[in-house]
Amino acid sequence: MTSPSPLAGDTAAAPAGAHPAAHVAPARTGSRLDDWWARVLRTPLRLKLWYWGAPIGVTLLAAVLRLWDLGSPHVLVFDETFYVKDAWSLFHLGYEGSWPDKADQSFNAGHTDIFESSPSFVAHPPLGKWIIALGMAATGAGNSFGWRLSTAIVGILAVLVVFLIARALFSSTIVATIAGFLFAIDGHAIVMSRVALLDNIVMFFALLAFGCVLLDRRWHARRLAAKLLAARSAGRDPSWGPVLWWRPWLISAGILTGLCAGVKWSGFYFLAFFAVYTVLVDLVARRREGVAFYVSGAVLKQAPATFLLMVPIALVSYIATWTGWLVTSGGYYRNWAQSVHAQWTGGLSWVPLWFQNLWQYQTQMYNYSINLHVPHPYQANPLTWLFMIRPTSMYYTGTTDGQGGCTSPGGCSAAITSLGNPIIWWAAAAAVFYLVYRVARYREWQVGLILTGLAAGYLPWLLYINRTIFEFYAIAFEPYLILALAAVVALVLGKRTDPEPRRRRGIAWTTVFLALATVVSAFFWPIWTAQQVPFWFWQIHMWLPSWV
């Protein structure tokens, strides 16, 4: 990303009649910190250690914050009551079984094998629950650490992926380290990695797909240029440009968005946005290479190929997430068409019964989702998500003095609140609005890609304002908020070639922001991790009335 500000190194105007070289010294660029850092990294070995050590460092930080005391509290919190139990029955039956009344109490006590073989209707596809089940299979279902292990690992890896994407976008290990660090310490990302819900997994698959779209952008540009050069060298006029069929990163993005939809259907929105983005990028690449009919070439030639490379394989990978349901016979609606004699007839009679039954299940899931209007005390209008107005309380327990280890006269609280670090979250929201202006003015491709990821995870929810939805869904687009913030931090930080005063100010402001964000994360840590604190301590964290 480049700044529109003049490049550093411009010489000051010399007095009239004087020789500039004799009387005016070149303006100093960079800062003493830059000089020190250059000395630190003066050998290839140190450069290599920095190159690999930075991502390892932010990943280890994320691991500590997500795995420390992960099993506390040892109770099913919020929607874990659905996903943990469904995951365990899915692991044993291949489909989600049903549970007796008051099963949570028994499950919390370690009596986990009380599910029944009769199927249960579920509102989301099974892949996320399979992933949750892996952690339980590794450590046992009788401990809450195992319930949450998989989502914690996913959250840790997501920090690493954000780092790698940021480095690819900004060509800066320092900016990438800042992005990874901010994502590692943000409370919303921490909470969603420490509870066994599906949304962290949605975020991760979408983020991997985003990375593939980024890699495809470079892959496509190089091969388009080579194809056009070969055609022109051979005397052919590539007026519409070639069709590129072998785009492995685009195929990977299709697979990953299909898997993302196999966790929650919102993954299909990422597929749609990424596909449209790819067509637009292809159009711009053709114009850059001098293709005469670059619009029609991109839309009429390459776009159908892009569709075939992404959409069918996404649908196949989505259906593959239902393998457990397909290879068993006891799942919900598994034998629906046969049992009610509702087999498709006429031109659709050839469709296999398993697909007819699966289609029936999908239609019922859709009807359930769009008609979910049951009021909930923590539901949040998506128009407020960027401003973190109504975070979700995942868990809250109040105790009195002398109860449960509480020694505060005013009582104690233990809470898990999906509340982002306010400094990070609000700064990121402001960065998004600035980047919308910036992409309109400067057409920076990095900004356009970041905003595409944000739009894919956020804008579709504006269609469901009246549904019962929650702020914690925002984890799906939080990586792009962090990348947007990192983009603005990169502008503030400046470059080593900037004039010394400007560079020093940039470093100072960035340092102050990072220090403040770190202090605020430490302050909110107990509210994110169910630590027992005095009630007054919990209360001073409720900065807005809507946070209570």
PDB file of C-alpha atoms in Angstrom, residues 311-426:
ATOM      1  CA  VAL A 311     -19.265 -23.050  -7.618  1.00  0.00           C
ATOM      2  CA  PRO A 312     -19.694 -26.740  -8.565  1.00  0.00           C
ATOM      3  CA  ILE A 313     -16.716 -27.786  -6.460  1.00  0.00           C
ATOM      4  CA  ALA A 314     -18.034 -25.726  -3.556  1.00  0.00           C
ATOM      5  CA  LEU A 315     -21.350 -27.558  -3.781  1.00  0.00           C
ATOM      6  CA  VAL A 316     -19.575 -30.923  -3.926  1.00  0.00           C
ATOM      7  CA  SER A 317     -17.472 -30.108  -0.878  1.00  0.00           C
ATOM      8  CA  TYR A 318     -20.613 -28.913   0.930  1.00  0.00           C
ATOM      9  CA  ILE A 319     -22.427 -32.178   0.216  1.00  0.00           C
ATOM     10  CA  ALA A 320     -19.317 -34.082   1.327  1.00  0.00           C
ATOM     11  CA  THR A 321     -19.709 -32.564   4.797  1.00  0.00           C
ATOM     12  CA  TRP A 322     -22.934 -34.586   5.074  1.00  0.00           C
ATOM     13  CA  THR A 323     -21.092 -37.892   4.605  1.00  0.00           C
ATOM     14  CA  GLY A 324     -21.970 -39.177   8.074  1.00  0.00           C
ATOM     15  CA  TRP A 325     -25.658 -38.544   7.416  1.00  0.00           C
ATOM     16  CA  LEU A 326     -25.412 -40.133   3.956  1.00  0.00           C
ATOM     17  CA  VAL A 327     -23.678 -43.369   4.954  1.00  0.00           C
ATOM     18  CA  THR A 328     -26.010 -44.068   7.871  1.00  0.00           C
ATOM     19  CA  SER A 329     -29.740 -44.655   7.870  1.00  0.00           C
ATOM     20  CA  GLY A 330     -30.898 -43.064  11.125  1.00  0.00           C
ATOM     21  CA  GLY A 331     -30.466 -39.349  10.469  1.00  0.00           C
ATOM     22  CA  TYR A 332     -33.311 -36.828  10.480  1.00  0.00           C
ATOM     23  CA  TYR A 333     -35.187 -36.959   7.132  1.00  0.00           C
ATOM     24  CA  ARG A 334     -32.779 -39.670   5.961  1.00  0.00           C
ATOM     25  CA  ASN A 335     -35.644 -41.794   4.635  1.00  0.00           C
ATOM     26  CA  TRP A 336     -38.224 -39.039   4.291  1.00  0.00           C
ATOM     27  CA  ALA A 337     -39.192 -39.575   0.645  1.00  0.00           C
ATOM     28  CA  GLN A 338     -39.752 -43.308   1.140  1.00  0.00           C
ATOM     29  CA  SER A 339     -41.601 -42.994   4.422  1.00  0.00           C
ATOM     30  CA  VAL A 340     -44.164 -40.460   3.227  1.00  0.00           C
ATOM     31  CA  HIS A 341     -44.200 -41.623  -0.412  1.00  0.00           C
ATOM     32  CA  ALA A 342     -43.084 -38.218  -1.622  1.00  0.00           C
ATOM     33  CA  GLN A 343     -40.554 -39.312  -4.219  1.00  0.00           C
ATOM     34  CA  TRP A 344     -40.012 -36.845  -7.040  1.00  0.00           C
ATOM     35  CA  THR A 345     -41.791 -37.740 -10.235  1.00  0.00           C
ATOM     36  CA  GLY A 346     -41.698 -36.812 -13.899  1.00  0.00           C
ATOM     37  CA  GLY A 347     -38.466 -35.308 -15.171  1.00  0.00           C
ATOM     38  CA  LEU A 348     -36.910 -35.496 -11.702  1.00  0.00           C
ATOM     39  CA  SER A 349     -37.724 -39.124 -10.971  1.00  0.00           C
ATOM     40  CA  TRP A 350     -34.139 -40.115 -11.823  1.00  0.00           C
ATOM     41  CA  VAL A 351     -32.716 -38.077  -8.913  1.00  0.00           C
ATOM     42  CA  PRO A 352     -31.344 -40.461  -6.243  1.00  0.00           C
ATOM     43  CA  LEU A 353     -33.430 -40.779  -3.109  1.00  0.00           C
ATOM     44  CA  TRP A 354     -30.551 -39.736  -0.880  1.00  0.00           C
ATOM     45  CA  PHE A 355     -30.418 -36.409  -2.693  1.00  0.00           C
ATOM     46  CA  GLN A 356     -34.191 -35.959  -2.476  1.00  0.00           C
ATOM     47  CA  ASN A 357     -34.040 -36.552   1.260  1.00  0.00           C
ATOM     48  CA  LEU A 358     -31.080 -34.217   1.672  1.00  0.00           C
ATOM     49  CA  TRP A 359     -32.911 -31.533  -0.309  1.00  0.00           C
ATOM     50  CA  GLN A 360     -35.907 -31.879   1.987  1.00  0.00           C
ATOM     51  CA  TYR A 361     -33.637 -31.419   4.982  1.00  0.00           C
ATOM     52  CA  GLN A 362     -32.092 -28.290   3.443  1.00  0.00           C
ATOM     53  CA  THR A 363     -35.497 -26.726   2.760  1.00  0.00           C
ATOM     54  CA  GLN A 364     -36.592 -27.328   6.345  1.00  0.00           C
ATOM     55  CA  MET A 365     -33.348 -25.847   7.658  1.00  0.00           C
ATOM     56  CA  TYR A 366     -33.927 -22.787   5.501  1.00  0.00           C
ATOM     57  CA  ASN A 367     -37.516 -22.377   6.665  1.00  0.00           C
ATOM     58  CA  TYR A 368     -36.396 -22.636  10.275  1.00  0.00           C
ATOM     59  CA  SER A 369     -33.619 -20.097   9.819  1.00  0.00           C
ATOM     60  CA  ILE A 370     -35.604 -17.359   8.105  1.00  0.00           C
ATOM     61  CA  ASN A 371     -38.508 -17.706  10.551  1.00  0.00           C
ATOM     62  CA  LEU A 372     -36.424 -17.496  13.710  1.00  0.00           C
ATOM     63  CA  HIS A 373     -37.931 -14.473  15.451  1.00  0.00           C
ATOM     64  CA  VAL A 374     -37.960 -15.594  19.084  1.00  0.00           C
ATOM     65  CA  PRO A 375     -36.878 -12.602  21.224  1.00  0.00           C
ATOM     66  CA  HIS A 376     -33.605 -13.027  23.108  1.00  0.00           C
ATOM     67  CA  PRO A 377     -32.156 -10.633  25.716  1.00  0.00           C
ATOM     68  CA  TYR A 378     -28.793 -10.558  23.913  1.00  0.00           C
ATOM     69  CA  GLN A 379     -29.917 -10.349  20.299  1.00  0.00           C
ATOM     70  CA  ALA A 380     -28.226  -7.507  18.433  1.00  0.00           C
ATOM     71  CA  ASN A 381     -29.196  -5.584  15.324  1.00  0.00           C
ATOM     72  CA  PRO A 382     -26.420  -6.043  12.724  1.00  0.00           C
ATOM     73  CA  LEU A 383     -26.415  -2.286  12.112  1.00  0.00           C
ATOM     74  CA  THR A 384     -24.752  -1.981  15.528  1.00  0.00           C
ATOM     75  CA  TRP A 385     -22.155  -4.746  15.158  1.00  0.00           C
ATOM     76  CA  LEU A 386     -19.319  -2.529  13.951  1.00  0.00           C
ATOM     77  CA  PHE A 387     -19.765  -0.375  17.037  1.00  0.00           C
ATOM     78  CA  MET A 388     -20.056  -3.317  19.460  1.00  0.00           C
ATOM     79  CA  ILE A 389     -23.235  -2.008  21.074  1.00  0.00           C
ATOM     80  CA  ARG A 390     -24.731  -5.280  22.339  1.00  0.00           C
ATOM     81  CA  PRO A 391     -22.146  -8.019  23.010  1.00  0.00           C
ATOM     82  CA  THR A 392     -23.343 -11.491  23.911  1.00  0.00           C
ATOM     83  CA  SER A 393     -23.131 -12.740  27.472  1.00  0.00           C
ATOM     84  CA  MET A 394     -22.076 -16.355  27.111  1.00  0.00           C
ATOM     85  CA  TYR A 395     -21.922 -17.043  30.830  1.00  0.00           C
ATOM     86  CA  TYR A 396     -22.541 -15.181  34.063  1.00  0.00           C
ATOM     87  CA  THR A 397     -22.584 -16.363  37.654  1.00  0.00           C
ATOM     88  CA  GLY A 398     -23.038 -14.098  40.646  1.00  0.00           C
ATOM     89  CA  THR A 399     -21.990 -15.159  44.137  1.00  0.00           C
ATOM     90  CA  THR A 400     -22.263 -13.549  47.550  1.00  0.00           C
ATOM     91  CA  ASP A 401     -19.531 -12.994  50.110  1.00  0.00           C
ATOM     92  CA  GLY A 402     -18.425 -16.368  51.462  1.00  0.00           C
ATOM     93  CA  GLN A 403     -20.021 -18.336  48.623  1.00  0.00           C
ATOM     94  CA  GLY A 404     -17.921 -20.220  46.100  1.00  0.00           C
ATOM     95  CA  GLY A 405     -14.668 -18.611  47.208  1.00  0.00           C
ATOM     96  CA  CYS A 406     -15.990 -15.040  47.013  1.00  0.00           C
ATOM     97  CA  THR A 407     -14.417 -12.737  49.610  1.00  0.00           C
ATOM     98  CA  SER A 408     -15.870  -9.421  48.468  1.00  0.00           C
ATOM     99  CA  PRO A 409     -18.516  -7.796  50.707  1.00  0.00           C
ATOM    100  CA  GLY A 410     -20.402  -6.633  47.621  1.00  0.00           C
ATOM    101  CA  GLY A 411     -20.489 -10.061  46.028  1.00  0.00           C
ATOM    102  CA  CYS A 412     -18.596 -11.514  43.068  1.00  0.00           C
ATOM    103  CA  SER A 413     -19.138 -12.126  39.364  1.00  0.00           C
ATOM    104  CA  ALA A 414     -17.755 -14.568  36.841  1.00  0.00           C
ATOM    105  CA  ALA A 415     -18.538 -13.797  33.205  1.00  0.00           C
ATOM    106  CA  ILE A 416     -17.747 -14.738  29.635  1.00  0.00           C
ATOM    107  CA  THR A 417     -18.769 -11.815  27.463  1.00  0.00           C
ATOM    108  CA  SER A 418     -18.013 -11.721  23.741  1.00  0.00           C
ATOM    109  CA  LEU A 419     -16.798  -8.169  24.101  1.00  0.00           C
ATOM    110  CA  GLY A 420     -13.981  -7.040  21.891  1.00  0.00           C
ATOM    111  CA  ASN A 421     -11.165  -4.872  23.147  1.00  0.00           C
ATOM    112  CA  PRO A 422     -12.887  -1.489  22.774  1.00  0.00           C
ATOM    113  CA  ILE A 423      -9.679   0.263  21.679  1.00  0.00           C
ATOM    114  CA  ILE A 424      -9.060  -2.284  18.923  1.00  0.00           C
ATOM    115  CA  TRP A 425     -12.673  -2.690  17.878  1.00  0.00           C
ATOM    116  CA  TRP A 426     -13.629   0.967  17.642  1.00  0.00           C
TER     117      TRP A 426
END
